[in-house]
mmCIF file of C-alpha atoms in Angstrom:
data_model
loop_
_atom_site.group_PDB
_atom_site.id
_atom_site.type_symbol
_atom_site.label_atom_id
_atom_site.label_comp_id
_atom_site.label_asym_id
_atom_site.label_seq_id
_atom_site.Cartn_x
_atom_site.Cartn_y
_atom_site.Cartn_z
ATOM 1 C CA UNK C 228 -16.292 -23.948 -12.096
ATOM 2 C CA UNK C 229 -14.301 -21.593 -9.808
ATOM 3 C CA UNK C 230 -10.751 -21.459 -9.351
ATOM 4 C CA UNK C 231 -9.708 -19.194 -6.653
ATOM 5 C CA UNK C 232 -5.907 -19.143 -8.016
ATOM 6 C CA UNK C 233 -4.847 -19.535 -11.558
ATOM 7 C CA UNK C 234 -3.115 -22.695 -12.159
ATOM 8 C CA UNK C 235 -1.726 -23.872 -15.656
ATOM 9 C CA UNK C 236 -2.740 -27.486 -14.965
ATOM 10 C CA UNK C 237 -6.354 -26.751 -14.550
ATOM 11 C CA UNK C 238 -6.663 -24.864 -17.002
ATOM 12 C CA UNK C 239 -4.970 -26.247 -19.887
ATOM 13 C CA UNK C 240 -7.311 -29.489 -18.195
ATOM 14 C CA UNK C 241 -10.156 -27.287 -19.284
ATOM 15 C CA UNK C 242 -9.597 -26.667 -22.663
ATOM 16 C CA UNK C 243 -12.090 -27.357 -25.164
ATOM 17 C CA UNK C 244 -14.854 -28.464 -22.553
ATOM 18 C CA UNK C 245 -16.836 -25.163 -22.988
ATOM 19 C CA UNK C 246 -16.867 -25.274 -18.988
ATOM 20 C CA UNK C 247 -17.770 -21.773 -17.596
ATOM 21 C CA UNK C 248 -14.618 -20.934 -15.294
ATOM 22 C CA UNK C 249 -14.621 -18.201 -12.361
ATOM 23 C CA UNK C 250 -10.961 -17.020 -11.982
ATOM 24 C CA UNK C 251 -10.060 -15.341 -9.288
ATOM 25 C CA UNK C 252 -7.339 -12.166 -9.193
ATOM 26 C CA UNK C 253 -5.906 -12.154 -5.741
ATOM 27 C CA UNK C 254 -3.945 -9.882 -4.405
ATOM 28 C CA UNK C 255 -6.082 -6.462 -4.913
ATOM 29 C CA UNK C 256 -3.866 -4.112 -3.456
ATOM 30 C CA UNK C 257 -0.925 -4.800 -6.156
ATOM 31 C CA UNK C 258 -3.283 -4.718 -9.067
ATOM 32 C CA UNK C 259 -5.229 -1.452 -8.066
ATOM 33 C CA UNK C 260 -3.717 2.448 -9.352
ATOM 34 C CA UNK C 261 -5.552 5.116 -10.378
ATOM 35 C CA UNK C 262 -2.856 5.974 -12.291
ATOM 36 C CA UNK C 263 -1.876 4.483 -15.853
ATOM 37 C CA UNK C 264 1.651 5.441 -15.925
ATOM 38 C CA UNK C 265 2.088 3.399 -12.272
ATOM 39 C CA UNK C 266 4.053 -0.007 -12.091
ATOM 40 C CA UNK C 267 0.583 -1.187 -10.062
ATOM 41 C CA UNK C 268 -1.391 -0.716 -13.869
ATOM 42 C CA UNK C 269 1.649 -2.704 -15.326
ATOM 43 C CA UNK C 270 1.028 -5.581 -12.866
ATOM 44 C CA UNK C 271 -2.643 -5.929 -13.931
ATOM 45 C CA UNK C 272 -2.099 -6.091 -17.393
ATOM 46 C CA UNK C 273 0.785 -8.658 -16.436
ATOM 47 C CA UNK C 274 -1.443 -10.799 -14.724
ATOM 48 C CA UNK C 275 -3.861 -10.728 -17.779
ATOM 49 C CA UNK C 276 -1.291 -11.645 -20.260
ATOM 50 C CA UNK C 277 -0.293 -14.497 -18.159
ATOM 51 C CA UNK C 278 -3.107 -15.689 -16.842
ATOM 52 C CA UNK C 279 -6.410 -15.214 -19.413
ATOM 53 C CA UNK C 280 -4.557 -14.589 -23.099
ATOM 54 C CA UNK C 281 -2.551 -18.320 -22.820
ATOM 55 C CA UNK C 282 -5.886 -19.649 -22.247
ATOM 56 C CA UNK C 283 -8.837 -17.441 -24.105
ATOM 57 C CA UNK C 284 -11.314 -18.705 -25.791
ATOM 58 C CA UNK C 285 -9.990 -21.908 -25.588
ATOM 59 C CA UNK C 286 -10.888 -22.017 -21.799
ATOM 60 C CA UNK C 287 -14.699 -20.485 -21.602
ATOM 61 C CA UNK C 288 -13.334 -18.034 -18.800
ATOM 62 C CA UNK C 289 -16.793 -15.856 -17.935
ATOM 63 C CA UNK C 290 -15.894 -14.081 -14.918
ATOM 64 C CA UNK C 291 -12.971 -12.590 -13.189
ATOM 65 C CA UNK C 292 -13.385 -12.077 -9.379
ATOM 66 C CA UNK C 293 -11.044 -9.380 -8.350
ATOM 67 C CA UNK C 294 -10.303 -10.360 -4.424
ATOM 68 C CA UNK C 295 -12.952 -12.900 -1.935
ATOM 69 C CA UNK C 296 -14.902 -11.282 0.770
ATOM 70 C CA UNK C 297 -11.930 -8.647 1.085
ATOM 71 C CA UNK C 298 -11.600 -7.662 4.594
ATOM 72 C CA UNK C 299 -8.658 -5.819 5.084
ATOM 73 C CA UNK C 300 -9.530 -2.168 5.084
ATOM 74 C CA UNK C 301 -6.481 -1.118 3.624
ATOM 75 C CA UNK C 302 -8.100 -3.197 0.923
ATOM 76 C CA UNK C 303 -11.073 -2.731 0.443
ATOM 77 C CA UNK C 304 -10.676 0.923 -1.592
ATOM 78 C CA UNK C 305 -8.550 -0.839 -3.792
ATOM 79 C CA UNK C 306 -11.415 -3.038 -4.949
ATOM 80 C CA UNK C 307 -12.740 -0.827 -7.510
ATOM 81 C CA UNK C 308 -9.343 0.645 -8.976
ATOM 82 C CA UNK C 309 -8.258 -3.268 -9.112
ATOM 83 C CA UNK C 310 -11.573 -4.383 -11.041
ATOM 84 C CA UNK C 311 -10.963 -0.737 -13.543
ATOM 85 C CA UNK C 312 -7.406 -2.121 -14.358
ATOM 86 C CA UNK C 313 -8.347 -5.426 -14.733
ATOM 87 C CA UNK C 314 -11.303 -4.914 -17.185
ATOM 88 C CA UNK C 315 -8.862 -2.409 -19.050
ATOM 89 C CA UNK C 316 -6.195 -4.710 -19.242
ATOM 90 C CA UNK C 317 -8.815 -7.252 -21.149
ATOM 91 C CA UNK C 318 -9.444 -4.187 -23.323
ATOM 92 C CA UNK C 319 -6.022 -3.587 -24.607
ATOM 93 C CA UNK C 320 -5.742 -7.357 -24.928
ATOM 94 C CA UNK C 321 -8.652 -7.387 -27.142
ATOM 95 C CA UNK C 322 -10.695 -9.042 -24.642
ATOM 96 C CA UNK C 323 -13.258 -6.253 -23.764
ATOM 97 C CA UNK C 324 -16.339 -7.406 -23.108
ATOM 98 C CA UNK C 325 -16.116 -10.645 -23.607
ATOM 99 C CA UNK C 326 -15.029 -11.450 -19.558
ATOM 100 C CA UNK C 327 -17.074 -9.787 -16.884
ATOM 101 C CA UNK C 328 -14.978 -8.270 -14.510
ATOM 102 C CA UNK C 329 -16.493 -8.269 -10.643
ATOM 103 C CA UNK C 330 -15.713 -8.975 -6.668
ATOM 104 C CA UNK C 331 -16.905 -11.752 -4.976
ATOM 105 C CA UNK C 332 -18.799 -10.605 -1.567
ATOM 106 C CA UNK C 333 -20.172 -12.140 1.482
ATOM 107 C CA UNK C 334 -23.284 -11.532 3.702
ATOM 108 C CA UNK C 335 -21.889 -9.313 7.163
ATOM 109 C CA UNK C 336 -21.684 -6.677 3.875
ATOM 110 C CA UNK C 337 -25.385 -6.487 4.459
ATOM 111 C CA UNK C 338 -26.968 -5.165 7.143
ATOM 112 C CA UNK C 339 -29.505 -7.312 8.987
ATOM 113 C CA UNK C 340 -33.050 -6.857 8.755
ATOM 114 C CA UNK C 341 -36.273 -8.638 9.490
ATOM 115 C CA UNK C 342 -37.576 -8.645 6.266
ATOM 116 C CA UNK C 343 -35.288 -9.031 3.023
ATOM 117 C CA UNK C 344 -37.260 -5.525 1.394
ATOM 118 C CA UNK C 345 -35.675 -3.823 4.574
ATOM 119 C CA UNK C 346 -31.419 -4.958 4.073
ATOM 120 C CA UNK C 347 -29.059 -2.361 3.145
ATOM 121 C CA UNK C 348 -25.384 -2.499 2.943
ATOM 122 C CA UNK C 349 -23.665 -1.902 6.383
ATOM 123 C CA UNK C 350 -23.087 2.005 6.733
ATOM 124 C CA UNK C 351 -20.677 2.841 4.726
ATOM 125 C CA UNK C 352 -21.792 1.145 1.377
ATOM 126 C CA UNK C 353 -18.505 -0.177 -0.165
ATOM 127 C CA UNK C 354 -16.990 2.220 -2.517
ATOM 128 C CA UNK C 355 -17.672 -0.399 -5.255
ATOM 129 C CA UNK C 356 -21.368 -0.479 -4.912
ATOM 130 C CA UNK C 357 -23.181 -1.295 -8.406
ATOM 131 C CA UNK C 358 -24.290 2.505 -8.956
ATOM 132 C CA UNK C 359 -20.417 3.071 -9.475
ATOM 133 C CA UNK C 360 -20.588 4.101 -13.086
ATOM 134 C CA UNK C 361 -17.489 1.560 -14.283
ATOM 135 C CA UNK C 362 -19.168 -1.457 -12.568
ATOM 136 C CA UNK C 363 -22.595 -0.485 -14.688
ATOM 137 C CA UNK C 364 -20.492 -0.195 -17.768
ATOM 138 C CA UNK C 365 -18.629 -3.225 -17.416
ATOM 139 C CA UNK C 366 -22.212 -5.105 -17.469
ATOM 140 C CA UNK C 367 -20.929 -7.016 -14.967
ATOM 141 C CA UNK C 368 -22.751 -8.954 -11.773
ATOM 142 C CA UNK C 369 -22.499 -9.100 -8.383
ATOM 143 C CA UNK C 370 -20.451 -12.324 -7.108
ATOM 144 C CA UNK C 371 -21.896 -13.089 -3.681
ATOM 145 C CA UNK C 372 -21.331 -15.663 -1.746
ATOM 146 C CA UNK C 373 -24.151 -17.005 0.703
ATOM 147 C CA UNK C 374 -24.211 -19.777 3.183
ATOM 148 C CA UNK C 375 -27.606 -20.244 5.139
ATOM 149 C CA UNK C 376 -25.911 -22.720 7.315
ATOM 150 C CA UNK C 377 -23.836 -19.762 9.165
ATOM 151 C CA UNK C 378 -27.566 -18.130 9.756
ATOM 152 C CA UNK C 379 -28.136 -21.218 11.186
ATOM 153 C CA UNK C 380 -25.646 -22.241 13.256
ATOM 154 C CA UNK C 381 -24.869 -18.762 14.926
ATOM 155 C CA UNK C 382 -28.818 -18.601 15.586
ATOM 156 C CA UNK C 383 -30.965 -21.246 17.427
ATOM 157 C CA UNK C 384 -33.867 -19.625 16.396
ATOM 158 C CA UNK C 385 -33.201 -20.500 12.915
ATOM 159 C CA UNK C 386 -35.232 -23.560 11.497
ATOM 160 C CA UNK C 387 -33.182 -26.439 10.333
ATOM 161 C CA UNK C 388 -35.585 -27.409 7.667
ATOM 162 C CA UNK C 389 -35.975 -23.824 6.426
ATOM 163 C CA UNK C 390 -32.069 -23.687 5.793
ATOM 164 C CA UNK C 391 -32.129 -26.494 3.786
ATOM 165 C CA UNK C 392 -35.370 -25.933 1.692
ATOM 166 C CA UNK C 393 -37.017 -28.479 3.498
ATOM 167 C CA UNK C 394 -40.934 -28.069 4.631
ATOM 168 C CA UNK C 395 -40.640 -25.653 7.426
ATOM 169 C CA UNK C 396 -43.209 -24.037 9.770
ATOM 170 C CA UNK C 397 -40.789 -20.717 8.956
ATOM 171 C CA UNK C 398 -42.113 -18.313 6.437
ATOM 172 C CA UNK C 399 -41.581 -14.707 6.012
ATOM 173 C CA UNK C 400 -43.940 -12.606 4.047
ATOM 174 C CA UNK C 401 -42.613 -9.613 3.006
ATOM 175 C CA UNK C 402 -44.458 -7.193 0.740
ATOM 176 C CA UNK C 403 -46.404 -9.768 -1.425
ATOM 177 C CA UNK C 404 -43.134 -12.266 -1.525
ATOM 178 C CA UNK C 405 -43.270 -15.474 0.294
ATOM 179 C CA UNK C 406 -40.058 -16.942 1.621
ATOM 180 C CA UNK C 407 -40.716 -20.732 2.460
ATOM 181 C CA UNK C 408 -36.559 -21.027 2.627
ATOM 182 C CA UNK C 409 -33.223 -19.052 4.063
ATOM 183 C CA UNK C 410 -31.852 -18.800 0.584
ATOM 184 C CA UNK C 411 -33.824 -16.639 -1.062
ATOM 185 C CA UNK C 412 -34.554 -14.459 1.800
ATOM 186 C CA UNK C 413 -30.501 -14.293 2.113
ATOM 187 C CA UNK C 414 -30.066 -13.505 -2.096
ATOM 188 C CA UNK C 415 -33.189 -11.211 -2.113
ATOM 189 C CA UNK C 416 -31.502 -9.056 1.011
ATOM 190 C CA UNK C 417 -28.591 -8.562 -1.666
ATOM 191 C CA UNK C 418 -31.198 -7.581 -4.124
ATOM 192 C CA UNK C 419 -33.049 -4.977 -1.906
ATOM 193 C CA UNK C 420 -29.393 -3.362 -0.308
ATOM 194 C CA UNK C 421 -28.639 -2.902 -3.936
ATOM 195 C CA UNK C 422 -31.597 -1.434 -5.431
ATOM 196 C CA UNK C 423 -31.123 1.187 -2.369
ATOM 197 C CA UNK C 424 -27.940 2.249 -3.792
ATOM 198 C CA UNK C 425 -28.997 2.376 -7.300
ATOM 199 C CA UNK C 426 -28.126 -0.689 -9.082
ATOM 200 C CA UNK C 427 -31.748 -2.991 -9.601
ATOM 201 C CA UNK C 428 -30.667 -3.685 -12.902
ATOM 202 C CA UNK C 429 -27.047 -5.227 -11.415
ATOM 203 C CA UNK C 430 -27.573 -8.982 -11.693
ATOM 204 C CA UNK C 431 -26.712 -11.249 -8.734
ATOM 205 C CA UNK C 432 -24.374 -14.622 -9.564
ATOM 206 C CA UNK C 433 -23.807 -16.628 -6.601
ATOM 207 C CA UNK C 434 -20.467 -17.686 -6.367
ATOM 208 C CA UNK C 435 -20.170 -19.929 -3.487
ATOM 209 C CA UNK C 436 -22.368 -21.785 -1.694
ATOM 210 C CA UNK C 437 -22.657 -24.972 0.540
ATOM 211 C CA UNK C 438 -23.449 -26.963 3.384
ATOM 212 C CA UNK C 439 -20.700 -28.516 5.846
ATOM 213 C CA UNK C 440 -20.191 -32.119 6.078
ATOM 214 C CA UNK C 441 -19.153 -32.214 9.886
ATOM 215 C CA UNK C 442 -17.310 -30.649 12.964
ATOM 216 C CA UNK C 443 -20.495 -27.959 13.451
ATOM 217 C CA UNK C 444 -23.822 -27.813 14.702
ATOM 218 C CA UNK C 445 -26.164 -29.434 12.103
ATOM 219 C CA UNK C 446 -23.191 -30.137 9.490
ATOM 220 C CA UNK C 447 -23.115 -33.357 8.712
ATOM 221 C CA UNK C 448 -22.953 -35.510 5.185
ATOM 222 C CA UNK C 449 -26.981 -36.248 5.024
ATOM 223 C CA UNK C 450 -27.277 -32.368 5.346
ATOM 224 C CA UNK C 451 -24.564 -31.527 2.668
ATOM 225 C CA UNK C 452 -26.499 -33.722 0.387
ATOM 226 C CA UNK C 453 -29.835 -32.290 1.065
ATOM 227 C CA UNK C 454 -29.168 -29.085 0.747
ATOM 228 C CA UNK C 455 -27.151 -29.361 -2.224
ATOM 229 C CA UNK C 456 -29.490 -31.290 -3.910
ATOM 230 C CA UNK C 457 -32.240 -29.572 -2.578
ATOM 231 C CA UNK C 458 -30.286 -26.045 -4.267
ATOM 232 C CA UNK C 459 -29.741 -27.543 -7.572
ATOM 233 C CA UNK C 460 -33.238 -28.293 -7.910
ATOM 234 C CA UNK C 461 -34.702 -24.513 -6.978
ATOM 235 C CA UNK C 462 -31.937 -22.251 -8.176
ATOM 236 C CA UNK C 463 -33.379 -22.583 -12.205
ATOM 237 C CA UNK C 464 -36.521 -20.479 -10.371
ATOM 238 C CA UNK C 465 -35.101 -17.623 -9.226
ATOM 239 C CA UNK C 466 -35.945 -15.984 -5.918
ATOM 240 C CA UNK C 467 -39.334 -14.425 -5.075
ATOM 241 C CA UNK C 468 -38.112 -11.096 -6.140
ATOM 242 C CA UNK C 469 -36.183 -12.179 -9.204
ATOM 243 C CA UNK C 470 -37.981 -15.072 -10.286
ATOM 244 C CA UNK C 471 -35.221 -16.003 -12.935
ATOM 245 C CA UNK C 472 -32.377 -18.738 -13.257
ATOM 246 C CA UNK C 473 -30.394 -17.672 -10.367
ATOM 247 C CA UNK C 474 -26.735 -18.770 -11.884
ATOM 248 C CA UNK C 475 -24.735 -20.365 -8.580
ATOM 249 C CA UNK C 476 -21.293 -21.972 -7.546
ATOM 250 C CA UNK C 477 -21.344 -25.046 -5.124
ATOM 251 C CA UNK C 478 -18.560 -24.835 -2.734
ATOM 252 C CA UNK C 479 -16.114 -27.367 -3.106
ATOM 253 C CA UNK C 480 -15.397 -29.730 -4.628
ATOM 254 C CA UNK C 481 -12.532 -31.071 -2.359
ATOM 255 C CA UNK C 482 -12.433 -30.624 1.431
ATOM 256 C CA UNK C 483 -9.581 -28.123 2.563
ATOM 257 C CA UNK C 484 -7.685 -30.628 5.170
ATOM 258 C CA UNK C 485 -4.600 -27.917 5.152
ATOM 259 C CA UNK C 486 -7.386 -24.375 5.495
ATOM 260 C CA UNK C 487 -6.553 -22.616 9.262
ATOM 261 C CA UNK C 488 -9.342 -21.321 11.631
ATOM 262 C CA UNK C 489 -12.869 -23.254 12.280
ATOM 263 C CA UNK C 490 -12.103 -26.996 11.829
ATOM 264 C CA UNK C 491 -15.807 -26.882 9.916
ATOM 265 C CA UNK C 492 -13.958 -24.688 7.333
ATOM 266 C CA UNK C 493 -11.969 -27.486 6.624
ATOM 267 C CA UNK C 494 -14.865 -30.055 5.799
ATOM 268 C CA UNK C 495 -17.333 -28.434 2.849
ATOM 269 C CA UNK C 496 -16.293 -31.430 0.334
ATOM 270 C CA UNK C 497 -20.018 -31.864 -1.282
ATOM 271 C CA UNK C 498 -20.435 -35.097 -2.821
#
């Protein structure tokens, strides 16, 4: 499970059920410093004494996601400092190692190519690419989250069938790898624009993904379903490049009636 705020209810609900949990640590800018002494390196360790010691090991929390798809540039340097406090703060609660510390990421960090060997991150890479030193030591993976249906509906080229791992007349071959759906050719780009950058042996986790239930081109409730179901049954195989249990987050559990922008933002309940 992911919970994009920490919230006392959940989590005390949580207790006991050995239920991997994805906490999120918003607010990236107040939690980053590069200096110890600062009141910023206080509010990181306050936010781990508040939010992970009440609750650890009771509640099975696995990863912390410093900031989602961060797009503020006045941000986005703060990533990494954030994510060194953070995992330090677990330290000197006696917590080190035992929660992964990462960011969760989403595709325009990419850049598009053809053919998933060929992706790279956009030019710049972000200063917390996974050769960073502290982001190798940490052992932590890469949170990304990955939506085929936005390939989709921004591109009528794009095969219905092959978003939703349906039988498609879409396949890309791409040196000896077969891609028969969107997915993998989407996770395996993150794969490729990482080994460029040095980190092959940085694991991928995928922490959101869905399908729309309506108020977009092909969203709709018999989609949802398919591809969800349709996921579930072909994440345990990996992708083509990493043909291994591809660990992955289904996004959400409960539409967002209240969320601004797109009104198909507001409509990715997936039962």
């Amino acid at each position: 499970m992911r919970i994009y705020l920490p919230n006392d209810t959940i989590l005390h609900a949580l207790r006991g059920t050995r239920i991997a949990v994805v906490l999120d640590a918003p607010g990236v800018r107040s939690l980053a410093s590069n200096d110890a002494t600062n009141a910023s390196s206080s509010a990181a360790q306050a936010w781990v004494q508040a939010n992970v010691r009440p609750y650890y090991p009771d509640v099975n929390i696995k990863y912390i996601a410093v900031g989602n798809e961060v797009k503020d540039g006045a941000d986005k340097p703060k990533i990494l400092p954030a994510m060194n406090n953070i995992r330090d703060a677990l330290s000197a609660a006696g917590l080190g190692g035992h929660i992964k510390v990462s960011t969760a990421v989403e595709m325009s960090l990419v850049a598009g190519s053809p053919l998933p060997s060929g992706s790279a991150f956009a030019d710049p890479p972000p200063s917390w690419v996974p050769s960073s030193s502290s982001w190798r030591a940490n052992g932590s993976p890469l949170l990304a989250n990955v939506y085929p249906y936005y390939a989709y509906k921004n591109d009528n080229g794009v095969d219905l069938n092959f978003a939703l791992f349906r039988p498609s007349s879409t396949t890309i071959d791409d040196n000896g790898h077969t891609y028969t759906n969107l997915f993998d050719a989407m996770v395996d780009s993150i794969y490729s624009a990482m080994e460029k950058e040095g980190g092959s042996d940085v694991p991928v986790v995928i922490s959101e993904t869905g399908w729309p239930s309506a108020d977009g081109r092909g969203a709709s409730k018999d989609n949802a379903r398919v591809y969800n179901q349709n996921l579930i049954n072909h994440v345990g195989k990996g992708t083509p490049k990493r043909p291994v249990a591809l660990e992955t987050y289904i996004f959400a559990m409960f539409d967002e009636n209240q969320k601004k922008g797109d009104a198909i933002e507001r409509n990715k309940f997936t039962s």
